[in-house]
Amino acid sequence: MATLLVKNIGILQTPVGSHSHKGAEQGENLKLRNAAVLIEDGLISEITSDGKLPEGGEKADTIIDAEGKLVTPGLVDGHTHMVFGGYRQHEIPMKLKGATYLDILRAGGGILDTVRKTREASFDELYDKTEEFLDEMMGFGVTTCEAKSGYGLDFDTEMKMLKVINKLNEDHPMDVVATFMGAHATPDEYKGREDEYIDMLCNEMLPYVKEHGLAEFADIFTEDSVFNYEQSRKYLQKAKDLGFLLKIHADEIEAIGGSVLAGEIGAMSAEHLISINEEGLASMAKGGTTAMCLPATSFYLGANFAPARRMVELGIPVAAASDFNPGSCPSLNLQFVMNLACIKYRLLPEEVLTAVTINPACAINRGDKVGTLEVGKQGDLVVWDAPDMEMLCYRFCSNMALQVIKKGNLV
Ligand code: NIG
Ligand code: FE
């Protein structure tokens, strides 16, 4: 049995429980001083505080002295598009000359540009590139993440992307949860025939993905000029009937009913929510849908920030994720997301920690395994080069993760 002890922890800070935290509970973290954590065979077996050590801890195979620093659960990035061909740095001058995100997409660029490059890329090229992203994410303290397809928009490429995600989930220390997002945009070959494209996804791709266990979640981009409310409802209802868990890119630019639909249909999370209105907020609160807020995307698009503070007050569980993708957020740094969640969303450090641990863990169906430091959960944690959470919310653009431990192994 492999054992690892982390001792001399100044503050061990963690949300508690395996459920999503909303309202006042969003800001409730357990804080243990002078703590230690023992991990046996990948799972937390004992947590102590006030200078006591777990029984037999000094005999652990590996002992890490945290030297009085902060320890939190490993971070969970609940929303990424990390598998893609090429990059889109050429959009920078277009944007500076005034083109908006949707202007570029309508002109056949944006997502569709990445689709062309992802179709051209081989499985191995995508695998190697994504593996490097996973290494970089782990270096920033992320130990579990979600990854979407959606840059194929044809059968072969969508399946290639999902196979890359599933293979990396097996091969890489990161836990990677797969989401099918064939409804990310309408490909050129279906231009003007959006309804037919949705029907094809419902009749061909969703059943195949389900049958072969290639993704746990289905997601759609509900947006002006992309997919409307009716198309989104049809696709998500079919996915739900097949047994998928649901996500929805909603109200990123225009509120066309995406967040309303999320609450109505029982989506686990709705993403972006920059332009959410009162109806959407009420629907999400009623449906218990987690708000997957993406502040680095707001930053990069020069857009408004989702009303996350208000969502907490309304009892909507708030998560914050990177949205790492080649267009609207070419950064995978979840620590920067934490800074933005504090400064732009006005979330307190405790609320921020909940937003990057247990709430996204629940929104990707892993709340029973990760997202908190408790006996029986996976031994995923970060020793930070910081004495407290305030320091993590305050310093930005430095990597503050000192040691990252995944299932009891130092990575
Ligand atoms: O979540 N908004 C839709 N999808 C991604 C961006 C994809 C892209 O621009 O390549 C997002 O921001
Ligand atoms: Fe996204």
Coordinates of C-alpha atoms and ligand atoms in Angstrom, one line a residue:
M1 CA 0.0 0.0 0.0
A2 CA 1.5 3.3 -1.1
T3 CA 1.3 6.1 1.5
L4 CA 2.0 9.8 1.4
L5 CA 1.9 12.2 4.3
V6 CA 1.7 16.0 4.0
K7 CA 2.6 17.5 7.4
N8 CA 3.2 20.9 8.8
I9 CA 0.3 22.5 6.9
G10 CA -0.2 26.1 8.1
I11 CA -3.8 26.2 7.0
L12 CA -5.7 23.3 5.4
Q13 CA -8.7 25.0 3.8
T14 CA -11.5 23.1 2.1
P15 CA -15.3 23.1 1.4
V16 CA -17.0 20.2 3.1
G17 CA -19.4 17.6 1.6
S18 CA -20.0 16.2 -1.9
H19 CA -22.9 18.4 -2.9
S20 CA -22.8 21.8 -4.8
H21 CA -22.7 24.7 -2.4
K22 CA -25.1 27.6 -2.8
G23 CA -26.0 30.8 -1.0
A24 CA -24.2 31.3 2.3
E25 CA -22.7 27.8 2.0
Q26 CA -20.7 29.0 -1.0
G27 CA -18.5 30.9 1.5
E28 CA -18.2 28.2 4.1
N29 CA -14.8 26.6 4.2
L30 CA -13.3 24.4 6.9
K31 CA -9.9 25.8 8.1
L32 CA -7.7 23.6 10.1
R33 CA -4.4 24.9 11.5
N34 CA -1.2 23.0 11.9
A35 CA -2.7 20.2 10.0
A36 CA -1.6 17.0 8.3
V37 CA -3.1 14.7 5.6
L38 CA -2.4 11.0 5.2
I39 CA -3.2 9.4 1.8
E40 CA -3.2 5.7 1.4
D41 CA -3.5 4.1 -2.0
G42 CA -4.7 7.3 -3.5
L43 CA -7.5 8.1 -1.0
I44 CA -7.4 10.4 2.0
S45 CA -7.4 8.1 5.1
E46 CA -6.9 10.7 7.9
I47 CA -6.7 14.4 8.5
T48 CA -5.4 15.9 11.7
S49 CA -4.9 19.4 13.1
D50 CA -3.3 21.3 16.0
G51 CA 0.0 19.6 15.5
K52 CA -1.2 16.0 15.8
L53 CA 0.0 13.6 13.2
P54 CA -2.1 10.7 11.7
E55 CA -1.3 7.4 13.3
G56 CA 1.6 5.8 11.5
G57 CA 2.1 8.9 9.4
E58 CA 5.8 9.2 10.1
K59 CA 6.2 5.8 8.4
A60 CA 4.6 6.9 5.1
D61 CA 6.5 6.1 1.9
T62 CA 6.7 9.8 1.1
I63 CA 6.6 12.7 3.5
I64 CA 6.1 16.2 2.3
D65 CA 6.8 19.1 4.7
A66 CA 4.4 21.9 3.8
E67 CA 6.5 24.3 5.9
G68 CA 3.5 26.1 7.3
K69 CA 1.9 26.9 3.9
L70 CA -1.7 26.8 2.6
V71 CA -3.1 23.5 1.4
T72 CA -6.4 23.2 -0.6
P73 CA -8.1 20.5 -2.6
G74 CA -6.7 20.1 -6.1
L75 CA -8.5 22.6 -8.4
V76 CA -11.2 21.5 -10.8
D77 CA -11.5 23.2 -14.2
G78 CA -15.1 22.4 -15.1
H79 CA -15.1 23.8 -18.6
T80 CA -12.5 23.5 -21.4
H81 CA -12.2 23.1 -25.1
M82 CA -8.6 21.9 -24.9
V83 CA -8.5 19.6 -27.9
F84 CA -8.0 21.7 -31.1
G85 CA -5.8 22.0 -34.2
G86 CA -3.8 25.2 -34.7
Y87 CA -4.2 28.5 -32.9
R88 CA -6.0 31.7 -33.8
Q89 CA -3.6 34.5 -33.1
H90 CA -4.3 36.0 -36.5
E91 CA -7.7 37.1 -35.1
I92 CA -6.0 39.7 -32.8
P93 CA -5.5 42.4 -35.6
M94 CA -9.1 41.7 -36.8
K95 CA -10.4 42.3 -33.3
L96 CA -8.3 45.5 -33.0
K97 CA -9.9 46.7 -36.2
G98 CA -13.3 46.3 -34.7
A99 CA -14.5 42.8 -35.6
T100 CA -16.5 41.2 -32.8
Y101 CA -16.5 37.5 -31.9
L102 CA -19.7 36.9 -33.8
D103 CA -18.5 38.9 -36.8
I104 CA -15.6 36.6 -37.2
L105 CA -17.7 33.5 -36.8
R106 CA -20.4 34.7 -39.3
A107 CA -17.6 35.4 -41.8
G108 CA -16.6 31.7 -41.6
G109 CA -13.7 32.2 -39.2
G110 CA -13.6 31.7 -35.4
I111 CA -14.8 28.2 -34.4
L112 CA -15.0 27.2 -38.1
D113 CA -11.4 28.1 -38.6
T114 CA -10.4 25.8 -35.8
V115 CA -12.7 23.1 -37.2
R116 CA -10.7 23.1 -40.4
K117 CA -7.4 22.8 -38.5
T118 CA -8.8 20.1 -36.2
R119 CA -10.1 18.0 -39.1
E120 CA -6.6 18.1 -40.6
A121 CA -4.8 17.1 -37.4
S122 CA -4.1 13.4 -36.7
F123 CA -5.1 11.6 -33.5
D124 CA -1.5 11.6 -32.4
E125 CA -1.0 15.3 -33.1
L126 CA -4.1 16.2 -31.0
Y127 CA -3.1 13.7 -28.3
D128 CA 0.4 15.2 -27.9
K129 CA -0.8 18.8 -27.9
T130 CA -3.5 18.1 -25.4
E131 CA -1.1 16.1 -23.2
E132 CA 1.1 19.2 -23.0
F133 CA -1.9 21.3 -22.0
L134 CA -2.8 18.8 -19.2
D135 CA 0.8 19.0 -17.9
E136 CA 0.6 22.8 -17.9
M137 CA -2.8 22.8 -16.1
M138 CA -1.5 20.4 -13.4
G139 CA 1.4 22.7 -12.9
F140 CA -1.1 25.4 -12.0
G141 CA -2.8 23.2 -9.5
V142 CA -5.6 21.6 -11.5
T143 CA -6.1 17.9 -10.8
T144 CA -9.5 17.3 -12.5
C145 CA -10.9 18.9 -15.6
E146 CA -13.6 18.7 -18.2
A147 CA -12.9 18.6 -22.0
K148 CA -15.3 19.1 -24.8
S149 CA -15.4 18.0 -28.4
G150 CA -16.9 20.4 -30.9
Y151 CA -14.1 21.3 -33.3
G152 CA -15.0 18.5 -35.7
L153 CA -18.6 18.9 -36.5
D154 CA -18.4 15.8 -38.6
F155 CA -18.6 12.2 -37.4
D156 CA -14.9 11.2 -37.8
T157 CA -13.4 14.3 -36.2
E158 CA -15.9 14.5 -33.3
M159 CA -15.1 10.9 -32.5
K160 CA -11.4 11.5 -32.9
M161 CA -11.6 14.3 -30.4
L162 CA -13.5 12.2 -27.9
K163 CA -11.1 9.3 -28.2
V164 CA -8.2 11.7 -27.5
I165 CA -10.0 12.9 -24.4
N166 CA -10.7 9.4 -23.2
K167 CA -7.2 8.1 -23.9
L168 CA -5.7 10.9 -22.0
N169 CA -8.0 10.3 -19.1
E170 CA -6.5 6.8 -19.0
D171 CA -2.9 7.7 -19.6
H172 CA -2.5 11.0 -17.8
P173 CA -2.6 11.6 -14.1
M174 CA -5.4 14.2 -14.7
D175 CA -9.0 13.0 -14.3
V176 CA -10.6 14.2 -17.6
V177 CA -14.4 14.2 -18.0
A178 CA -15.6 14.1 -21.6
T179 CA -18.4 16.3 -23.0
F180 CA -19.8 15.8 -26.5
M181 CA -20.3 19.2 -28.1
G182 CA -21.2 18.4 -31.8
A183 CA -23.6 21.4 -31.5
H184 CA -20.8 24.0 -31.1
A185 CA -21.5 25.5 -34.5
T186 CA -23.0 24.5 -37.9
P187 CA -20.3 23.3 -40.2
D188 CA -19.9 24.8 -43.7
E189 CA -21.5 21.7 -45.4
Y190 CA -24.7 22.3 -43.4
K191 CA -24.8 26.1 -43.8
G192 CA -28.4 27.4 -43.9
R193 CA -29.6 23.9 -42.9
E194 CA -29.2 24.2 -39.1
D195 CA -32.3 22.1 -38.4
E196 CA -31.0 19.3 -40.5
Y197 CA -27.6 19.4 -38.7
I198 CA -29.4 19.2 -35.3
D199 CA -31.4 16.2 -36.6
M200 CA -28.2 14.5 -37.8
L201 CA -26.6 15.1 -34.3
C202 CA -29.8 13.7 -32.6
N203 CA -30.1 10.7 -34.9
E204 CA -26.5 9.7 -35.6
M205 CA -23.9 11.2 -33.4
L206 CA -25.5 11.4 -29.9
P207 CA -26.7 7.7 -30.1
Y208 CA -23.2 6.6 -31.3
V209 CA -21.4 8.5 -28.6
K210 CA -23.7 7.1 -25.9
E211 CA -23.5 3.5 -27.2
H212 CA -19.7 3.6 -27.2
G213 CA -19.4 5.4 -23.8
L214 CA -17.4 8.2 -25.4
A215 CA -18.8 11.1 -23.3
E216 CA -20.8 11.6 -20.1
F217 CA -22.1 15.1 -21.0
A218 CA -23.7 16.8 -24.0
D219 CA -23.4 20.5 -24.5
I220 CA -24.7 23.1 -27.1
F221 CA -23.9 26.7 -28.0
T222 CA -27.2 28.4 -27.6
E223 CA -26.6 31.8 -29.1
D224 CA -27.7 34.4 -31.7
S225 CA -26.4 33.1 -35.1
V226 CA -25.6 29.7 -33.7
F227 CA -28.4 27.5 -32.3
N228 CA -31.7 29.0 -31.2
Y229 CA -33.9 28.0 -28.2
E230 CA -36.0 25.4 -30.1
Q231 CA -33.0 23.7 -31.7
S232 CA -31.2 23.6 -28.3
R233 CA -34.3 22.1 -26.6
K234 CA -34.6 19.4 -29.2
Y235 CA -30.9 18.4 -29.0
L236 CA -30.7 18.5 -25.2
Q237 CA -34.0 16.6 -24.8
K238 CA -32.7 13.9 -27.1
A239 CA -29.4 13.8 -25.2
K240 CA -31.3 13.6 -21.9
D241 CA -33.5 10.7 -23.2
L242 CA -30.3 8.8 -24.2
G243 CA -28.9 9.2 -20.7
F244 CA -26.4 12.1 -21.1
L245 CA -26.0 14.7 -18.4
L246 CA -26.4 18.2 -19.8
K247 CA -24.5 21.4 -20.1
I248 CA -25.4 24.5 -22.2
H249 CA -23.4 27.5 -23.4
A250 CA -26.0 30.1 -22.5
D251 CA -26.3 33.9 -22.6
E252 CA -22.7 34.5 -23.6
I253 CA -23.5 37.3 -25.9
E254 CA -27.3 37.5 -26.2
A255 CA -29.8 36.1 -23.8
I256 CA -32.0 34.1 -26.2
G257 CA -33.3 31.7 -23.6
G258 CA -30.3 29.4 -23.0
S259 CA -30.3 29.9 -19.2
V260 CA -34.1 29.5 -19.0
L261 CA -33.8 26.3 -20.9
A262 CA -30.9 25.1 -18.6
G263 CA -33.1 25.4 -15.5
E264 CA -36.2 23.9 -17.3
I265 CA -34.5 20.9 -18.7
G266 CA -32.3 20.1 -15.6
A267 CA -28.9 20.9 -17.0
M268 CA -26.1 20.3 -14.4
S269 CA -24.6 23.6 -15.4
A270 CA -25.1 26.6 -17.7
E271 CA -21.9 28.2 -19.0
H272 CA -20.9 31.9 -19.6
L273 CA -24.1 33.7 -18.5
I274 CA -22.6 37.1 -19.2
S275 CA -25.9 38.5 -20.4
I276 CA -28.3 36.5 -18.2
N277 CA -31.6 38.2 -17.4
E278 CA -34.0 37.9 -14.4
E279 CA -35.9 35.1 -16.1
G280 CA -32.8 33.0 -16.6
L281 CA -31.6 33.6 -13.0
A282 CA -35.0 32.5 -11.7
S283 CA -35.0 29.4 -13.9
M284 CA -31.5 28.4 -12.8
A285 CA -32.2 28.9 -9.1
K286 CA -35.4 26.8 -9.4
G287 CA -33.7 24.1 -11.4
G288 CA -30.6 23.9 -9.1
T289 CA -28.4 24.5 -12.2
T290 CA -24.8 25.5 -11.4
A291 CA -23.5 28.7 -13.0
M292 CA -20.2 27.9 -14.7
C293 CA -18.8 31.4 -14.9
L294 CA -15.9 32.0 -17.2
P295 CA -14.3 35.3 -16.2
A296 CA -11.1 34.9 -18.2
T297 CA -13.3 34.8 -21.4
S298 CA -15.0 38.1 -20.3
F299 CA -11.5 39.5 -19.8
Y300 CA -10.2 38.3 -23.2
L301 CA -13.4 39.3 -25.1
G302 CA -13.5 42.7 -23.4
A303 CA -17.0 41.8 -22.4
N304 CA -19.0 42.3 -19.2
F305 CA -18.6 39.9 -16.3
A306 CA -21.4 37.5 -15.3
P307 CA -23.4 38.6 -12.2
A308 CA -21.8 35.9 -10.0
R309 CA -22.2 37.9 -6.8
R310 CA -25.9 38.2 -7.4
M311 CA -26.1 34.5 -8.3
V312 CA -24.7 33.6 -4.9
E313 CA -27.2 35.8 -3.2
L314 CA -30.0 34.1 -5.3
G315 CA -28.9 30.7 -4.2
I316 CA -27.4 29.5 -7.5
P317 CA -24.2 27.4 -7.0
V318 CA -21.4 29.3 -8.6
A319 CA -18.4 27.7 -10.3
A320 CA -15.5 29.4 -12.1
A321 CA -13.7 27.7 -15.0
S322 CA -11.1 28.6 -17.6
D323 CA -13.0 27.9 -20.9
F324 CA -9.6 27.3 -22.3
N325 CA -10.0 27.4 -26.1
P326 CA -8.2 28.9 -29.1
G327 CA -10.7 31.7 -29.7
S328 CA -12.3 33.3 -26.7
C329 CA -9.8 32.3 -24.0
P330 CA -6.4 31.1 -25.0
S331 CA -5.3 30.7 -21.4
L332 CA -5.6 27.6 -19.1
N333 CA -4.5 29.4 -15.9
L334 CA -7.1 28.7 -13.3
Q335 CA -5.3 30.8 -10.8
F336 CA -6.0 33.9 -13.0
V337 CA -9.6 32.8 -13.0
M338 CA -9.5 32.9 -9.2
N339 CA -8.1 36.4 -9.2
L340 CA -10.8 37.6 -11.6
A341 CA -13.5 35.8 -9.6
C342 CA -12.4 37.8 -6.6
I343 CA -11.8 41.2 -8.2
K344 CA -14.5 41.2 -10.9
Y345 CA -17.2 39.0 -9.5
R346 CA -16.6 40.3 -5.9
L347 CA -16.5 36.8 -4.5
L348 CA -14.8 36.3 -1.2
P349 CA -11.7 34.0 -1.1
E350 CA -13.8 31.3 0.6
E351 CA -16.4 31.6 -2.1
V352 CA -13.7 31.5 -4.8
L353 CA -12.3 28.3 -3.4
T354 CA -15.7 26.7 -3.5
A355 CA -16.1 27.9 -7.1
V356 CA -12.9 26.2 -8.3
T357 CA -13.3 22.9 -6.3
I358 CA -16.5 21.3 -5.1
N359 CA -18.9 23.3 -7.3
P360 CA -17.3 22.4 -10.6
A361 CA -16.6 18.9 -9.3
C362 CA -20.4 18.4 -8.8
A363 CA -21.1 20.1 -12.2
I364 CA -19.0 17.4 -13.9
N365 CA -20.4 14.6 -11.8
R366 CA -17.3 14.1 -9.6
G367 CA -18.5 15.6 -6.3
D368 CA -18.3 12.3 -4.6
K369 CA -14.6 11.8 -5.5
V370 CA -12.9 15.2 -5.6
G371 CA -13.4 18.8 -4.8
T372 CA -12.9 18.7 -1.0
L373 CA -10.3 17.3 1.4
E374 CA -12.2 14.7 3.4
V375 CA -11.5 11.1 4.5
G376 CA -12.5 8.7 1.6
K377 CA -12.0 11.3 -1.1
Q378 CA -9.2 11.2 -3.6
G379 CA -5.8 12.4 -2.4
D380 CA -5.7 15.4 -4.7
L381 CA -4.3 18.5 -3.2
V382 CA -2.1 21.5 -3.7
V383 CA 0.6 23.0 -1.4
W384 CA 0.6 26.7 -2.3
D385 CA 3.4 29.2 -2.0
A386 CA 1.1 31.3 0.1
P387 CA 0.0 31.4 3.8
D388 CA -3.7 31.8 3.0
M389 CA -6.4 32.1 0.3
E390 CA -6.3 35.9 0.4
M391 CA -2.7 35.7 -1.0
L392 CA -3.9 33.5 -3.9
C393 CA -6.7 36.0 -4.7
Y394 CA -4.2 38.9 -4.5
R395 CA -1.1 37.8 -6.3
F396 CA -1.7 37.4 -10.0
C397 CA 0.1 36.0 -13.1
S398 CA 2.7 34.2 -10.9
N399 CA 2.3 30.5 -10.5
M400 CA 1.7 30.0 -6.8
A401 CA 1.3 26.2 -6.9
L402 CA 4.3 24.7 -5.1
Q403 CA 3.5 21.0 -5.0
V404 CA 0.6 19.3 -6.7
I405 CA -0.5 15.9 -5.5
K406 CA -2.8 13.6 -7.5
K407 CA -4.2 10.4 -6.0
G408 CA -1.4 10.5 -3.4
N409 CA 1.4 11.0 -5.9
L410 CA 3.5 14.1 -6.3
V411 CA 3.2 15.2 -10.0
Ligands
NIG1 O1 -17.0 28.8 -24.7 N1 -18.7 30.2 -27.1 C1 -18.5 29.1 -27.7 N2 -17.4 28.3 -27.5 C2 -16.2 28.7 -26.9 C3 -15.3 29.4 -27.8 C4 -14.9 28.6 -29.0 C5 -14.0 29.2 -29.9 O2 -14.0 30.5 -30.1 O3 -13.2 28.5 -30.5 C6 -16.5 29.4 -25.6 O4 -16.1 30.6 -25.4
FE2 FE -16.9 27.2 -23.8

